[in-house]
XYZ file of C-alpha atoms in Angstrom:
435
model
C 107.037 47.206 1.442
C 110.032 47.839 -0.720
C 113.125 49.954 -0.694
C 114.068 52.507 1.918
C 115.199 55.938 0.764
C 118.643 57.221 1.601
C 119.376 60.917 1.937
C 118.963 62.524 -1.469
C 122.270 63.461 -2.981
C 123.549 64.531 -6.355
C 126.646 62.375 -6.717
C 128.762 62.536 -9.836
C 128.717 58.771 -9.945
C 129.443 56.679 -13.000
C 127.583 53.591 -11.825
C 125.267 52.028 -14.413
C 122.217 52.159 -12.120
C 120.267 50.486 -9.360
C 117.844 47.554 -9.279
C 114.928 47.074 -6.895
C 112.675 44.028 -6.630
C 109.971 42.465 -4.497
C 111.953 39.211 -4.718
C 115.388 38.043 -3.715
C 117.873 37.125 -6.391
C 117.341 33.325 -6.291
C 113.607 33.901 -6.826
C 114.217 36.383 -9.612
C 116.348 33.823 -11.436
C 113.766 31.053 -11.154
C 112.744 29.625 -14.516
C 109.099 29.959 -15.570
C 107.003 28.510 -18.371
C 107.275 31.762 -20.333
C 110.477 33.110 -21.862
C 110.542 36.348 -23.837
C 112.479 37.577 -26.836
C 113.113 41.311 -27.101
C 114.103 43.600 -29.962
C 115.283 47.151 -29.208
C 114.928 49.616 -32.080
C 115.942 53.259 -32.251
C 114.164 55.811 -34.439
C 115.010 59.410 -35.225
C 112.909 62.279 -36.531
C 115.963 64.123 -37.858
C 117.777 61.630 -40.102
C 118.986 58.042 -40.300
C 122.247 56.687 -38.875
C 123.871 53.239 -39.052
C 121.906 51.976 -36.032
C 118.936 54.352 -36.235
C 116.021 54.379 -38.652
C 114.533 57.675 -39.818
C 110.805 58.377 -39.604
C 109.291 61.757 -40.362
C 106.739 61.196 -37.599
C 106.138 58.581 -34.925
C 102.783 58.065 -36.592
C 104.777 56.010 -39.133
C 105.777 53.442 -36.492
C 102.990 50.949 -37.281
C 104.333 50.621 -40.813
C 107.975 50.607 -39.700
C 107.342 47.846 -37.130
C 105.166 45.665 -39.345
C 108.019 43.252 -40.282
C 108.411 42.463 -36.586
C 104.691 42.044 -36.014
C 104.602 39.390 -38.721
C 107.143 37.480 -36.589
C 104.992 37.686 -33.469
C 106.605 40.722 -31.810
C 104.464 43.497 -30.350
C 105.327 46.944 -29.041
C 105.909 46.793 -25.281
C 107.218 50.321 -24.637
C 108.038 53.504 -26.541
C 109.939 56.428 -25.073
C 112.202 59.353 -25.993
C 115.814 58.710 -25.054
C 116.660 62.322 -24.223
C 114.415 64.859 -22.457
C 115.522 68.487 -22.669
C 113.159 69.645 -19.939
C 114.064 72.871 -18.142
C 116.829 73.731 -20.609
C 116.935 76.817 -22.768
C 117.780 74.769 -25.846
C 117.231 71.248 -27.024
C 120.091 68.804 -26.608
C 121.510 66.579 -29.354
C 119.469 63.427 -29.917
C 116.306 65.111 -28.591
C 114.450 63.557 -31.517
C 115.713 60.020 -30.795
C 113.200 57.397 -29.640
C 113.463 53.806 -28.413
C 110.854 51.158 -29.249
C 110.984 47.889 -27.280
C 109.242 44.910 -28.862
C 108.546 41.626 -27.094
C 107.152 38.190 -27.867
C 106.913 34.879 -26.022
C 109.653 32.636 -27.316
C 108.272 30.475 -30.066
C 107.753 26.784 -29.363
C 105.201 24.179 -30.378
C 102.557 25.738 -28.145
C 103.118 29.390 -29.038
C 103.686 28.833 -32.764
C 99.957 28.244 -33.228
C 99.172 31.578 -31.536
C 100.687 33.747 -34.255
C 97.249 34.344 -35.765
C 96.321 36.400 -32.700
C 99.131 38.929 -33.153
C 97.450 42.357 -33.142
C 97.843 45.307 -35.444
C 99.455 48.465 -34.097
C 97.543 51.660 -34.650
C 98.183 55.248 -33.562
C 95.831 58.138 -32.872
C 96.818 61.794 -32.597
C 95.029 63.671 -29.818
C 95.404 67.471 -29.660
C 95.885 68.862 -26.157
C 94.745 72.161 -24.692
C 97.397 74.551 -23.450
C 101.149 74.084 -23.340
C 101.426 71.557 -20.511
C 99.912 68.432 -19.029
C 98.033 68.640 -15.765
C 96.502 65.967 -13.566
C 93.051 66.951 -14.770
C 94.047 66.623 -18.424
C 95.707 63.231 -17.844
C 92.624 61.907 -16.052
C 90.512 63.019 -19.002
C 92.941 61.224 -21.326
C 92.589 58.020 -19.292
C 88.814 58.304 -19.606
C 89.222 58.579 -23.354
C 91.523 55.553 -23.377
C 88.843 53.583 -21.523
C 86.251 54.620 -24.069
C 88.484 53.248 -26.825
C 89.140 50.048 -24.835
C 85.401 49.326 -24.759
C 85.628 48.895 -28.526
C 88.025 45.978 -28.080
C 91.413 47.665 -28.425
C 94.262 47.553 -25.934
C 96.246 50.599 -24.832
C 100.008 50.328 -25.417
C 101.367 53.736 -24.434
C 101.713 57.346 -25.493
C 104.268 59.975 -26.443
C 103.723 63.689 -25.959
C 105.025 65.888 -28.758
C 105.133 69.565 -29.456
C 104.385 70.066 -33.134
C 105.238 73.466 -34.604
C 103.264 74.142 -37.758
C 105.120 76.428 -40.160
C 103.384 78.989 -42.309
C 104.221 76.848 -45.338
C 102.256 73.930 -43.839
C 105.197 71.726 -42.797
C 105.684 70.521 -39.214
C 108.535 70.348 -36.711
C 108.447 67.721 -33.964
C 109.882 67.982 -30.461
C 109.636 65.205 -27.847
C 108.027 65.867 -24.488
C 106.909 63.473 -21.799
C 104.371 64.827 -19.376
C 106.061 68.198 -19.068
C 105.667 71.895 -19.641
C 107.069 72.836 -23.031
C 109.854 75.371 -23.429
C 109.849 77.410 -26.706
C 110.792 75.326 -29.718
C 113.751 76.991 -31.474
C 113.496 77.490 -35.264
C 115.562 75.003 -37.320
C 119.046 75.949 -38.390
C 119.122 77.220 -41.950
C 121.979 77.738 -44.406
C 123.139 81.361 -44.823
C 121.396 81.616 -48.181
C 118.041 80.680 -46.637
C 118.038 83.181 -43.766
C 115.635 85.455 -45.618
C 113.144 82.572 -45.731
C 113.695 81.898 -42.018
C 112.687 85.470 -41.199
C 109.398 85.107 -43.068
C 108.308 81.769 -41.560
C 105.877 81.860 -38.635
C 105.806 79.137 -35.998
C 102.641 77.963 -34.253
C 103.441 75.399 -31.525
C 100.800 72.829 -30.676
C 100.776 70.021 -28.095
C 99.643 66.607 -29.292
C 99.595 63.174 -27.714
C 100.350 60.195 -29.939
C 98.402 57.288 -28.449
C 99.196 53.707 -29.496
C 96.710 50.840 -29.410
C 96.634 47.169 -30.365
C 93.611 45.955 -32.305
C 92.573 42.560 -33.612
C 90.506 41.257 -36.483
C 86.980 40.235 -35.398
C 87.062 37.025 -33.368
C 90.865 36.901 -33.144
C 91.526 38.863 -29.959
C 92.682 36.809 -26.948
C 90.176 36.759 -24.108
C 92.444 38.691 -21.740
C 92.625 41.598 -24.201
C 88.877 42.142 -24.323
C 87.272 44.844 -22.187
C 90.449 45.958 -20.421
C 90.138 48.896 -18.061
C 92.748 51.521 -17.270
C 93.324 53.188 -13.913
C 95.526 55.956 -12.585
C 98.022 55.520 -9.767
C 100.096 57.999 -7.815
C 103.631 58.814 -8.929
C 105.785 61.004 -6.714
C 109.512 61.523 -6.347
C 111.992 63.727 -4.530
C 114.309 65.711 -6.759
C 117.288 68.010 -6.585
C 118.000 70.628 -9.207
C 120.732 72.747 -10.700
C 118.761 75.870 -11.504
C 115.604 74.702 -13.250
C 117.177 71.425 -14.412
C 116.457 68.200 -12.533
C 119.826 66.662 -11.628
C 118.847 63.775 -9.296
C 115.747 61.952 -8.116
C 114.603 59.456 -5.505
C 111.399 57.434 -5.424
C 110.181 54.392 -3.541
C 109.125 52.604 -6.698
C 108.021 49.425 -4.938
C 105.840 51.289 -2.462
C 104.232 53.284 -5.262
C 103.322 50.248 -7.358
C 102.833 47.390 -4.851
C 99.072 47.691 -4.297
C 98.372 47.647 -8.035
C 100.675 44.738 -8.804
C 99.038 42.690 -6.042
C 95.738 43.076 -7.889
C 97.291 41.600 -11.011
C 97.321 44.931 -12.849
C 100.038 45.892 -15.337
C 101.884 49.206 -15.444
C 101.642 50.448 -19.030
C 102.374 54.177 -19.080
C 103.465 57.155 -16.986
C 103.146 60.923 -16.940
C 105.391 63.249 -14.927
C 105.021 67.011 -14.636
C 108.743 67.709 -14.841
C 108.804 71.462 -15.294
C 107.872 74.265 -12.934
C 105.574 77.041 -14.201
C 107.302 80.398 -14.425
C 107.065 82.470 -11.283
C 106.391 79.518 -8.973
C 108.878 78.240 -6.350
C 111.071 75.370 -7.478
C 109.640 72.271 -5.733
C 111.689 69.593 -4.032
C 109.279 66.915 -5.222
C 107.494 66.130 -8.461
C 104.170 64.478 -9.069
C 102.708 62.482 -11.910
C 100.479 59.534 -12.703
C 101.051 55.884 -13.537
C 98.550 54.200 -15.847
C 97.666 50.582 -14.988
C 95.820 48.003 -17.068
C 93.203 45.736 -15.499
C 92.387 42.710 -17.625
C 88.878 41.319 -17.893
C 90.132 37.953 -16.644
C 91.461 37.445 -13.105
C 95.257 37.224 -13.497
C 97.492 36.405 -10.550
C 99.331 39.084 -8.626
C 102.593 40.331 -10.075
C 106.088 40.597 -8.704
C 108.151 43.446 -10.048
C 111.650 44.647 -10.835
C 112.479 48.341 -11.196
C 115.765 49.414 -12.755
C 117.244 52.907 -12.607
C 119.613 52.723 -15.549
C 122.057 55.099 -17.207
C 121.942 55.134 -20.990
C 125.129 56.363 -22.674
C 125.211 57.708 -26.220
C 128.513 57.515 -28.050
C 128.767 59.309 -31.352
C 125.371 58.863 -32.982
C 124.247 55.615 -31.355
C 123.447 54.117 -27.959
C 126.530 52.596 -26.337
C 125.211 51.360 -22.974
C 121.634 50.878 -21.845
C 119.207 48.504 -20.137
C 119.202 46.095 -23.107
C 121.591 43.415 -21.789
C 119.875 43.195 -18.406
C 116.491 43.042 -20.157
C 117.602 40.071 -22.249
C 118.921 38.293 -19.165
C 115.686 38.803 -17.227
C 113.707 37.623 -20.255
C 115.100 34.132 -19.710
C 113.270 34.087 -16.367
C 109.926 35.291 -17.696
C 110.212 39.008 -16.873
C 108.135 41.262 -19.130
C 109.003 44.916 -19.674
C 105.867 47.069 -19.570
C 106.998 50.675 -19.149
C 110.087 52.890 -19.408
C 110.094 56.284 -17.704
C 112.624 58.672 -19.285
C 113.995 61.437 -17.084
C 115.622 64.819 -17.814
C 118.687 63.838 -15.758
C 121.560 64.282 -18.190
C 125.325 64.211 -17.658
C 128.524 63.540 -19.541
C 130.713 60.567 -18.720
C 134.497 60.656 -18.430
C 134.809 60.182 -22.195
C 132.539 63.125 -22.938
C 129.602 60.957 -24.012
C 126.070 62.051 -23.225
C 124.387 59.982 -20.491
C 120.784 60.058 -19.284
C 118.886 58.138 -16.608
C 115.805 56.022 -17.347
C 113.583 53.969 -15.068
C 112.551 50.545 -16.381
C 109.611 48.555 -14.996
C 109.263 44.778 -15.412
C 106.751 42.342 -14.004
C 106.094 38.616 -13.716
C 103.141 36.691 -12.258
C 103.782 35.291 -8.801
C 104.494 31.597 -8.715
C 101.058 30.667 -7.357
C 97.893 32.186 -5.984
C 98.873 30.896 -2.580
C 102.065 32.901 -2.824
C 100.030 35.961 -3.789
C 97.799 35.580 -0.733
C 100.852 35.217 1.428
C 102.439 38.356 -0.022
C 99.289 40.359 0.705
C 99.804 39.656 4.414
C 103.529 40.360 4.588
C 104.674 43.553 6.284
C 107.741 45.378 4.939
C 111.000 44.349 6.508
C 114.587 45.296 5.844
C 117.197 42.821 4.819
C 120.920 43.049 5.374
C 122.760 44.242 2.319
C 126.429 43.810 1.761
C 128.122 47.029 0.666
C 130.278 45.052 -1.724
C 129.309 45.550 -5.344
C 130.856 45.185 -8.745
C 132.705 48.267 -9.939
C 131.040 50.601 -12.397
C 133.730 49.952 -15.008
C 133.331 46.186 -14.769
C 129.574 46.388 -15.100
C 129.740 48.802 -18.022
C 131.998 46.335 -19.775
C 129.534 43.541 -19.030
C 126.628 45.601 -20.377
C 128.279 46.489 -23.678
C 126.062 45.880 -26.742
C 126.537 42.950 -29.070
C 126.048 43.528 -32.782
C 123.426 41.672 -34.731
C 119.645 41.664 -34.887
C 116.813 41.694 -37.360
C 116.525 43.881 -40.425
C 119.848 45.631 -39.862
C 118.998 46.892 -36.369
C 121.302 46.154 -33.439
C 120.391 43.505 -30.925
C 121.725 43.341 -27.390
C 122.609 40.436 -25.200
C 124.613 39.399 -22.199
C 124.949 35.820 -20.968
C 124.873 36.784 -17.311
C 124.113 40.439 -16.685
C 122.984 39.632 -13.145
C 125.966 37.594 -12.038
C 127.297 40.513 -9.971
C 124.193 40.941 -7.824
C 124.336 40.060 -4.174
C 122.237 37.222 -2.816
C 118.937 38.453 -1.467
C 119.067 42.053 -2.690
C 119.905 44.199 -5.674
C 122.375 47.040 -5.699
C 124.259 48.128 -8.791
C 125.692 51.244 -7.222
C 129.269 50.751 -6.077
C 129.946 50.895 -2.361
C 126.380 51.688 -1.272
C 124.066 49.597 0.861
C 120.627 51.084 0.473
C 118.265 48.527 -1.002
C 115.600 46.967 1.182
C 113.716 43.839 0.227
C 110.812 41.696 1.207
C-alpha cells in the first residue's frame, strides 16, 4: 500500500514539498465531528527574537506553555528546526525549536472537558556513550512503558548534547537520534580569551522526555494504561561527503500496519550519522514509536508531508503551518514531526531545511477499516500538472497574529492546488501512488 518510489535524485528543486495519503483528496477534505486548533511556537536556547521566545533549557517548556494549557491546548510535537548532523560546525539557528500545540475546537460539548487538560512534565534521562543505537532506543521505550503504567502519557523526546563547563554552567546542542560531532566552544570577546583557554568542556548526551499527567481521577479513559511500541523506520539517502542531501522513504508502507491497528505515531529516532571509519551507507535506519491506547480506537488514515521550512532573517518564513491549519478543519491531528539534516539555501540566500510531518484521522467507520485491511495496493493515475513552486510558496506565506505575541499561521485553502485523487506538491512530477 502507499506511494511508489522514483529513482533517488538530488535535485536542486525549490518546490515546497510533497504530500502522501492513504485517501484521495475528496476523502481528505471530508468534514468530521472533530476540528482542531493549532498554535505553532518557536523557542531558542541562544536569545529571544521578535517571533521567538528564549528559554535557557527545554526543561522550562512546561512553564512557558502553561498559558496555552489553561486554554485547553496540549503539546502535540516538539522538534529542532535545524539539524547540523555530519557537519564540522553547527549552523545558525541550531538551537531553534518548534513546539506544536493542539486542541479540539471549543464548543458546547468540549467546553466542559477543560478540566481534563493534563499537565506537561519533563524528565531528563542521561544516555551512555555519544550516540543512540537501536538497543538504547528499545531500552528507552521500555522505560517509557514503565512510566506509562503510572498513568502518564508519552508526548515525545528531544536528544541534546549538554557540555558542562568547569565553572558548572551548561551549553546545549540539539541532536535527534544521531551521533554527536564535537561541540565547539562558545565565541568569546577578545578580552575573555584567557578565560576560554582555562575552561574545560565535558560533553554529555541526555534525552529530554515529555509526558502528560493528570490529577487523580481526572485522566480520560483512553489515556490510562497506554502502551508504546517500536516500528521500523528506513530510508534511502544520497550524500555530499558525510552530509545527507536527499532522502526517499515509503512512509505509507512503513506506517500502514500500525495505523490499521488504531495506534498513533508519537515519536521517531533516526541514526543519521555514520561512525568514523565505516563505509557511508546508502540507507539509514531508525525507529518509530507508536502509542496503543487501552481502549479499542478505530483504524487511522494518514497524511505524510515532506515540507521545506525556510528561515528568513531570524524567523521562520515558510513552513508546514498553513497546510496544518487547513487540514485541521477536516479533523487531521498532527502527531509527529521528523526533522532532517537536509539543508540548502534558496534563491534569496535564505536557509531551508526539510521536515517530515505525520498526521492521522480515524477512518470514517469500522466497516471502512475492515475494508481497508483487505485492500491490496494499487497505483492510480496522476496528472503531471501541478502548481508552481512560486505560487505555492506565496500561498503558504505566514499570517501575523496569534496568542501571547507569538505568530499564528493560516491559509484559507492551502490544498486547493492538489489534484483530484492524489497528492503531489512537486512541480512537473508524477510519482505519488494512492489507494
